[in-house]
PDB file of C-alpha atoms in Angstrom:
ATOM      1  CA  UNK A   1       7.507 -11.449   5.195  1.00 45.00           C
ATOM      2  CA  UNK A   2       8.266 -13.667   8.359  1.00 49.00           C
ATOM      3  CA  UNK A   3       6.226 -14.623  11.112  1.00 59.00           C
ATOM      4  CA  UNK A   4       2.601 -12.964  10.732  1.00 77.00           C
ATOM      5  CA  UNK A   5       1.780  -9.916  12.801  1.00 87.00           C
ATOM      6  CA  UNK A   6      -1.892 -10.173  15.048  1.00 95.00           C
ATOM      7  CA  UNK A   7      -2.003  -6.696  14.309  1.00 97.00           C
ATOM      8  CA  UNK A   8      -4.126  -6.553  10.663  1.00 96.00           C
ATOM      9  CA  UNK A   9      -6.093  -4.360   9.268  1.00 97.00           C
ATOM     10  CA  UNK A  10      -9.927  -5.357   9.256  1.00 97.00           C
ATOM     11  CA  UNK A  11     -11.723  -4.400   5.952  1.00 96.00           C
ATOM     12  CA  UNK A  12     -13.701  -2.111   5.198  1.00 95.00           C
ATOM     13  CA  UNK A  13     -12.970   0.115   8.504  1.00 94.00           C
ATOM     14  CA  UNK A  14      -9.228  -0.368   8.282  1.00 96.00           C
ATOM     15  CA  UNK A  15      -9.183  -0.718  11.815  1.00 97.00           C
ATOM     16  CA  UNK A  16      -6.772  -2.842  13.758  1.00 98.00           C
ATOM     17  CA  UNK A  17      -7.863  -6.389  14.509  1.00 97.00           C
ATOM     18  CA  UNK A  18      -6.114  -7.021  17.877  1.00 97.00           C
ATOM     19  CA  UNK A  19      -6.228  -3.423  19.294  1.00 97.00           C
ATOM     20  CA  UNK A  20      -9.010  -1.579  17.395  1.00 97.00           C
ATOM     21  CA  UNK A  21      -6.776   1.345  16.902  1.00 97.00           C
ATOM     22  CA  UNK A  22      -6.824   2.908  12.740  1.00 96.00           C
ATOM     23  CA  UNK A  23      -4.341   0.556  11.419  1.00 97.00           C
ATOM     24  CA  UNK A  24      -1.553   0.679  10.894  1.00 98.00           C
ATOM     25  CA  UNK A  25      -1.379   1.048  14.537  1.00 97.00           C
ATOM     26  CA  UNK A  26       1.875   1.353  16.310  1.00 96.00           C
ATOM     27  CA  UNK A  27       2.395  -2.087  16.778  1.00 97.00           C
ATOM     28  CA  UNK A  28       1.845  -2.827  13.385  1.00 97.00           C
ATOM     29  CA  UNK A  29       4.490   0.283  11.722  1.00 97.00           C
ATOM     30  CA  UNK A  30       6.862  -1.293  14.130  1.00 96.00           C
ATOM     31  CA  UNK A  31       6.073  -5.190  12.287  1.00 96.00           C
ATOM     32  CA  UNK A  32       6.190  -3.709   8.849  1.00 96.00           C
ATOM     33  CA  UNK A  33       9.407  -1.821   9.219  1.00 95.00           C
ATOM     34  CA  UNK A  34      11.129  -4.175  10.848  1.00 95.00           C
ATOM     35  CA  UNK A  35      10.036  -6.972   8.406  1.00 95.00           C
ATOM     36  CA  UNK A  36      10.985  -5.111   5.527  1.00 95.00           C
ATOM     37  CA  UNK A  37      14.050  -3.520   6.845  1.00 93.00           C
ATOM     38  CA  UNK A  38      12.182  -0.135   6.021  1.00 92.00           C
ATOM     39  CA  UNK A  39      13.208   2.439   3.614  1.00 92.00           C
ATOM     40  CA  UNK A  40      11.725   2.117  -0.410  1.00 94.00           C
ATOM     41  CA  UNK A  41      10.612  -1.204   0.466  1.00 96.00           C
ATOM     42  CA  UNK A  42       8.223  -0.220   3.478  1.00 96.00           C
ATOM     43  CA  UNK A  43       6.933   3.055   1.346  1.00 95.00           C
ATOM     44  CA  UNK A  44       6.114   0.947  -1.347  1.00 96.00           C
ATOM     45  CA  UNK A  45       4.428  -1.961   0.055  1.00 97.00           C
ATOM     46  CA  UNK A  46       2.536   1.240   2.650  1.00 97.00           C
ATOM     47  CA  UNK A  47       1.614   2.567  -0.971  1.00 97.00           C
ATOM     48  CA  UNK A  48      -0.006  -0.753  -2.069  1.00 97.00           C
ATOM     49  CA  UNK A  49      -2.174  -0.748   1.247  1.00 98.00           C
ATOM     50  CA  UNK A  50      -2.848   3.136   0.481  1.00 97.00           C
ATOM     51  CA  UNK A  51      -3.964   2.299  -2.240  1.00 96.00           C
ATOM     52  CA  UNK A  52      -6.643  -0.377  -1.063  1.00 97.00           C
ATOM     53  CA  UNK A  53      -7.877   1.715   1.641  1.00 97.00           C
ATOM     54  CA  UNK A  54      -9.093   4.394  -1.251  1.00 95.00           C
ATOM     55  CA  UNK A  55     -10.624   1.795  -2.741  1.00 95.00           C
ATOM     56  CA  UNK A  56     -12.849   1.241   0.297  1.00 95.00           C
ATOM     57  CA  UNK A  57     -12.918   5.130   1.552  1.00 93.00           C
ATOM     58  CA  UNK A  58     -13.221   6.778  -1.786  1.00 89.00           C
ATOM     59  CA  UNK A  59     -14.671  10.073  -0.172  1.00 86.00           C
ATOM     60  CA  UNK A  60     -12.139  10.537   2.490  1.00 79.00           C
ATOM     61  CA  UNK A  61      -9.618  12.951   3.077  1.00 86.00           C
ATOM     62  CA  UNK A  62      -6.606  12.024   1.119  1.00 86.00           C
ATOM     63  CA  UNK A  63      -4.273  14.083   3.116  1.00 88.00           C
ATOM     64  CA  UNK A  64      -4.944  11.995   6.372  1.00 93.00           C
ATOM     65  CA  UNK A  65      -4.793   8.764   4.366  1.00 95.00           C
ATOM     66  CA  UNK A  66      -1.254   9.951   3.058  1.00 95.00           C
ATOM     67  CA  UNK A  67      -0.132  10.507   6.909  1.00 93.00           C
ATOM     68  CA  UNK A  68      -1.623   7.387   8.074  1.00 95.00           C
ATOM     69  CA  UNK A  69      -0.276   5.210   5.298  1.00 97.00           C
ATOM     70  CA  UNK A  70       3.222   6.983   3.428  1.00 96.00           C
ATOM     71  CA  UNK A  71       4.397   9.730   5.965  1.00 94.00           C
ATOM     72  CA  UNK A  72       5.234   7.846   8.532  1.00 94.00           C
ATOM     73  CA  UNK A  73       7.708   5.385   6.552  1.00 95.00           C
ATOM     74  CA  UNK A  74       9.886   8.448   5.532  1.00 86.00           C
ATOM     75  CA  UNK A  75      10.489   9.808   9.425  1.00 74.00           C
ATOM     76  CA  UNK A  76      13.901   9.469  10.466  1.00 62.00           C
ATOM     77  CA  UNK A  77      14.460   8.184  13.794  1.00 52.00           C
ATOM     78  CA  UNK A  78      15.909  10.698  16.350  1.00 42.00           C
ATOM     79  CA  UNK A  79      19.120  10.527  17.589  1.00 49.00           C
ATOM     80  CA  UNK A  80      19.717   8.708  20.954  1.00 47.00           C
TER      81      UNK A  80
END
């Protein structure tokens, strides 16, 4: 990755560190896919964060955590 992004996620609450917002904020989806040049890359490194954030939130919904942490790196931008 380049130059480090302010926007982290804070552990156990997986809650941005700069804005407070559930990370990965906007700020942040913008960092990541633009650092990784998105596609399989972005899903799979998304996937290793998924993965800690069960680890630490074991009982919650696994639907949301899919959406927050997957979904989003599939979208295809809209047209212009």
């Amino acid at each position: 990755m380049t130059a480090q992004c302010e926007h982290q996620p804070m552990r156990p609450s997986w809650d941005c560190a700069a804005c407070g917002q559930p990370w990965p904020c906007d700020p942040a989806r913008e960092y990541l896919a633009a650092d990784t040049e998105g596609g399989t890359r972005l899903a799979m490194l998304m996937w290793t964060y998924l993965e800690a954030y069960c680890a630490d939130h074991r009982d919650g919904p696994l639907d949301e955590a899919f959406a927050r942490f997957i979904a989003w790196t599939r979208q295809k931008a809209l047209p212009t």
